[in-house]
Tab-separated table of C-alpha atoms in Angstrom:
chain	number	residue	atom	x	y	z
A	1	MET	CA	-17.693	-31.664	-15.644
A	2	THR	CA	-17.127	-28.879	-13.104
A	3	VAL	CA	-20.123	-28.045	-10.946
A	4	MET	CA	-20.746	-24.301	-11.004
A	5	ARG	CA	-21.169	-22.687	-7.643
A	6	TRP	CA	-21.091	-18.946	-8.204
A	7	PHE	CA	-21.955	-18.453	-11.880
A	8	THR	CA	-24.434	-20.189	-14.153
A	9	MET	CA	-25.345	-19.543	-17.760
A	10	GLN	CA	-29.075	-19.856	-18.383
A	11	GLU	CA	-30.507	-21.366	-21.568
A	12	SER	CA	-31.698	-17.870	-22.407
A	13	GLY	CA	-28.060	-16.744	-22.527
A	14	VAL	CA	-28.259	-14.710	-19.310
A	15	LEU	CA	-25.375	-15.245	-16.896
A	16	LEU	CA	-26.317	-15.305	-13.223
A	17	GLY	CA	-24.038	-14.803	-10.233
A	18	HIS	CA	-25.059	-16.570	-7.012
A	19	PHE	CA	-23.642	-15.472	-3.663
A	20	GLU	CA	-24.250	-16.075	-0.004
A	21	PRO	CA	-24.812	-12.767	1.835
A	22	ILE	CA	-21.407	-12.944	3.562
A	23	GLU	CA	-19.724	-13.496	0.174
A	24	ALA	CA	-21.532	-10.541	-1.374
A	25	ASP	CA	-20.606	-8.389	1.652
A	26	LEU	CA	-16.949	-9.411	1.453
A	27	LEU	CA	-16.786	-8.808	-2.290
A	28	GLY	CA	-18.593	-5.486	-1.871
A	29	LEU	CA	-16.107	-4.376	0.787
A	30	ALA	CA	-13.111	-5.418	-1.325
A	31	ILE	CA	-14.427	-3.742	-4.487
A	32	THR	CA	-15.248	-0.551	-2.546
A	33	GLN	CA	-11.719	-0.438	-1.172
A	34	LEU	CA	-10.311	-1.048	-4.660
A	35	LEU	CA	-12.442	1.773	-6.060
A	36	GLU	CA	-11.291	4.158	-3.335
A	37	MET	CA	-7.646	3.227	-3.962
A	38	LEU	CA	-8.013	3.723	-7.731
A	39	ASN	CA	-9.703	7.091	-7.218
A	40	ALA	CA	-6.931	8.142	-4.819
A	41	GLY	CA	-4.312	7.148	-7.400
A	42	SER	CA	-6.125	9.096	-10.114
A	43	ALA	CA	-6.324	12.190	-7.925
A	44	ASP	CA	-2.701	11.969	-6.770
A	45	PRO	CA	-0.200	10.953	-9.487
A	46	GLU	CA	2.611	10.988	-6.907
A	47	LEU	CA	0.771	8.337	-4.881
A	48	ALA	CA	0.280	6.263	-8.012
A	49	ALA	CA	3.988	6.576	-8.783
A	50	SER	CA	5.164	5.731	-5.263
A	51	ASP	CA	2.826	2.914	-4.146
A	52	ALA	CA	4.049	-0.478	-5.401
A	53	VAL	CA	0.482	-1.720	-5.890
A	54	PHE	CA	0.093	0.666	-8.819
A	55	GLY	CA	3.235	-0.873	-10.281
A	56	ARG	CA	1.361	-4.187	-10.426
A	57	LEU	CA	-1.801	-2.615	-11.772
A	58	LEU	CA	0.086	-0.472	-14.316
A	59	PRO	CA	3.277	-2.351	-15.227
A	60	ASP	CA	6.098	-0.541	-16.999
A	61	ALA	CA	5.856	-0.420	-20.777
A	62	TYR	CA	9.646	-0.114	-21.107
A	63	ARG	CA	11.470	-2.309	-18.620
A	64	ASP	CA	14.953	-1.322	-19.817
A	65	ASP	CA	14.363	2.426	-20.050
A	66	ASP	CA	13.217	4.127	-16.829
A	67	GLU	CA	12.821	7.524	-18.479
A	68	ALA	CA	10.648	6.206	-21.317
A	69	ALA	CA	8.623	4.123	-18.830
A	70	ALA	CA	7.979	7.168	-16.627
A	71	GLU	CA	6.947	9.255	-19.625
A	72	PHE	CA	4.617	6.534	-20.905
A	73	ARG	CA	3.084	6.143	-17.437
A	74	ARG	CA	2.573	9.914	-17.135
A	75	PHE	CA	0.411	9.937	-20.263
A	76	THR	CA	-1.430	6.623	-19.833
A	77	ALA	CA	-1.883	6.082	-16.075
A	78	PRO	CA	-4.764	8.538	-15.523
A	79	GLY	CA	-6.887	7.012	-18.289
A	80	LEU	CA	-6.094	3.435	-17.239
A	81	LEU	CA	-6.909	4.148	-13.603
A	82	GLU	CA	-10.154	5.825	-14.646
A	83	ARG	CA	-11.194	2.758	-16.692
A	84	LYS	CA	-10.274	0.441	-13.819
A	85	ALA	CA	-12.372	2.588	-11.472
A	86	GLN	CA	-15.300	2.470	-13.919
A	87	ASN	CA	-15.082	-1.341	-13.990
A	88	ALA	CA	-14.977	-1.478	-10.186
A	89	GLN	CA	-18.018	0.812	-10.025
A	90	VAL	CA	-19.942	-1.495	-12.381
A	91	VAL	CA	-19.171	-4.456	-10.109
A	92	ARG	CA	-20.098	-2.450	-7.027
A	93	ASP	CA	-23.379	-1.354	-8.617
A	94	SER	CA	-24.233	-4.909	-9.682
A	95	LEU	CA	-23.691	-6.074	-6.088
A	96	GLY	CA	-26.071	-3.358	-4.875
A	97	VAL	CA	-23.470	-1.762	-2.596
A	98	SER	CA	-24.672	1.645	-1.466
A	99	GLU	CA	-22.529	4.767	-1.699
A	100	THR	CA	-22.606	5.088	2.090
A	101	SER	CA	-21.248	1.594	2.827
A	102	GLU	CA	-18.487	1.685	5.403
A	103	ALA	CA	-15.090	0.724	4.007
A	104	ASP	CA	-11.518	1.369	4.988
A	105	ALA	CA	-9.558	3.359	2.409
A	106	THR	CA	-6.404	1.346	2.934
A	107	GLY	CA	-6.909	-1.085	0.065
A	108	PRO	CA	-8.514	-4.461	-0.616
A	109	GLY	CA	-8.119	-6.908	2.193
A	110	ALA	CA	-7.333	-4.292	4.818
A	111	ALA	CA	-10.415	-5.186	6.821
A	112	SER	CA	-9.571	-7.278	9.826
A	113	ALA	CA	-10.352	-10.961	9.678
A	114	SER	CA	-12.838	-10.552	12.517
A	115	ARG	CA	-14.912	-8.093	10.431
A	116	ALA	CA	-15.134	-10.163	7.269
A	117	ASN	CA	-14.179	-13.743	8.080
A	118	PRO	CA	-17.189	-16.050	8.390
A	119	ASP	CA	-15.103	-18.445	10.559
A	120	THR	CA	-14.839	-15.803	13.299
A	121	ASP	CA	-18.200	-14.108	12.796
A	122	THR	CA	-20.531	-15.094	15.611
A	123	ASN	CA	-23.558	-13.280	14.163
A	124	THR	CA	-26.125	-15.413	12.429
A	125	ASP	CA	-27.052	-14.280	8.948
A	126	ASP	CA	-30.711	-14.909	8.146
A	127	ARG	CA	-30.526	-13.174	4.781
A	128	GLN	CA	-31.194	-15.177	1.655
A	129	PRO	CA	-28.568	-15.844	-1.037
A	130	ILE	CA	-28.568	-13.248	-3.776
A	131	THR	CA	-28.682	-13.749	-7.523
A	132	ILE	CA	-27.211	-11.125	-9.837
A	133	PRO	CA	-27.884	-11.029	-13.605
A	134	LEU	CA	-24.731	-10.115	-15.524
A	135	ASP	CA	-24.929	-8.763	-19.072
A	136	PRO	CA	-21.837	-9.095	-21.337
A	137	ASP	CA	-20.465	-5.635	-20.450
A	138	THR	CA	-20.889	-6.320	-16.741
A	139	VAL	CA	-19.142	-9.686	-17.113
A	140	GLN	CA	-16.126	-7.937	-18.654
A	141	ALA	CA	-16.067	-5.426	-15.785
A	142	TRP	CA	-16.174	-8.305	-13.300
A	143	LEU	CA	-13.308	-10.122	-15.014
A	144	ARG	CA	-11.138	-7.009	-15.082
A	145	SER	CA	-11.954	-6.024	-11.505
A	146	LEU	CA	-11.307	-9.515	-10.147
A	147	THR	CA	-7.903	-9.334	-11.828
A	148	ASP	CA	-7.256	-5.917	-10.282
A	149	LEU	CA	-8.291	-7.167	-6.840
A	150	ARG	CA	-5.969	-10.164	-7.124
A	151	LEU	CA	-3.067	-8.004	-8.330
A	152	THR	CA	-3.621	-5.647	-5.410
A	153	LEU	CA	-3.738	-8.499	-2.920
A	154	ALA	CA	-0.648	-10.078	-4.506
A	155	ASP	CA	1.207	-6.866	-3.747
A	156	ARG	CA	-0.126	-6.663	-0.182
A	157	LEU	CA	0.776	-10.343	0.384
A	158	GLN	CA	4.226	-9.715	-1.116
A	159	ILE	CA	3.784	-12.630	-3.521
A	160	SER	CA	6.969	-13.131	-5.488
A	161	PRO	CA	7.081	-14.215	-9.155
A	162	ASP	CA	7.550	-17.827	-8.031
A	163	GLY	CA	4.237	-17.645	-6.125
A	164	ASP	CA	5.643	-17.592	-2.586
A	165	VAL	CA	3.900	-15.389	-0.014
A	166	HIS	CA	6.317	-13.262	2.016
A	167	LEU	CA	3.860	-11.349	4.218
A	168	THR	CA	4.255	-12.488	7.826
A	169	THR	CA	1.682	-10.385	9.682
A	170	GLU	CA	-1.388	-11.807	11.393
A	171	ASP	CA	-3.545	-10.712	8.431
A	172	MET	CA	-1.711	-13.054	6.043
A	173	PRO	CA	-3.999	-16.130	6.393
A	174	PHE	CA	-7.162	-14.101	5.768
A	175	LEU	CA	-5.664	-12.139	2.874
A	176	ARG	CA	-4.339	-15.320	1.285
A	177	GLU	CA	-7.740	-17.007	1.553
A	178	LEU	CA	-9.348	-13.926	0.006
A	179	TYR	CA	-6.770	-13.961	-2.812
A	180	GLU	CA	-7.446	-17.636	-3.521
A	181	TRP	CA	-11.239	-17.198	-3.313
A	182	LEU	CA	-11.129	-14.345	-5.821
A	183	GLY	CA	-9.105	-16.616	-8.103
A	184	MET	CA	-11.774	-19.317	-7.851
A	185	LEU	CA	-14.486	-16.755	-8.642
A	186	GLN	CA	-12.539	-15.576	-11.670
A	187	GLU	CA	-11.940	-19.127	-12.885
A	188	GLU	CA	-15.607	-20.051	-12.570
A	189	LEU	CA	-16.685	-16.867	-14.318
A	190	VAL	CA	-14.369	-17.630	-17.246
A	191	TYR	CA	-15.662	-21.193	-17.356
A	192	ALA	CA	-19.295	-20.039	-17.264
A	193	ILE	CA	-18.908	-17.717	-20.263
A	194	ASP	CA	-16.975	-20.332	-22.242
A	195	VAL	CA	-19.583	-23.073	-21.837
């Protein structure tokens, strides 16, 4: 049996998320950046059409017909981006991230490793772990947003269909660890609701 680390289902049927403060901060930063990116894409359809990350988040409906795919995207992208932003906001709210939290608007994972990597953080964190109750609607928002975060990071890491990472900048190790950690969170969340 897998030991749950981040999510536990109580006998009462309430799902609880458990995070160390640094984990909650990192997730809050990533979800804030995702929300800002989604809002920017909603406000600027040209950005959404030109940035490859939106191609991962909103894949073409017609792979063999560029004109039909563009037309479909024109009618569906705003609503899909709005729903993705709503999910990200639910996650952000459940983490207790304030509206004034500092975040770069360059996308999930853009923070430097020194800002968000516990291995390089020399500050001691005396805060207590946090526990977050997640109702069924919030769980669905978490699942969808974790997927969106991983898709965004997959684009930034230049992960090919065979799973190889092609990004070669100094941020690659941190971004890859973040990508893998989000995958573990998602897996444990799925396991917790299936138990």
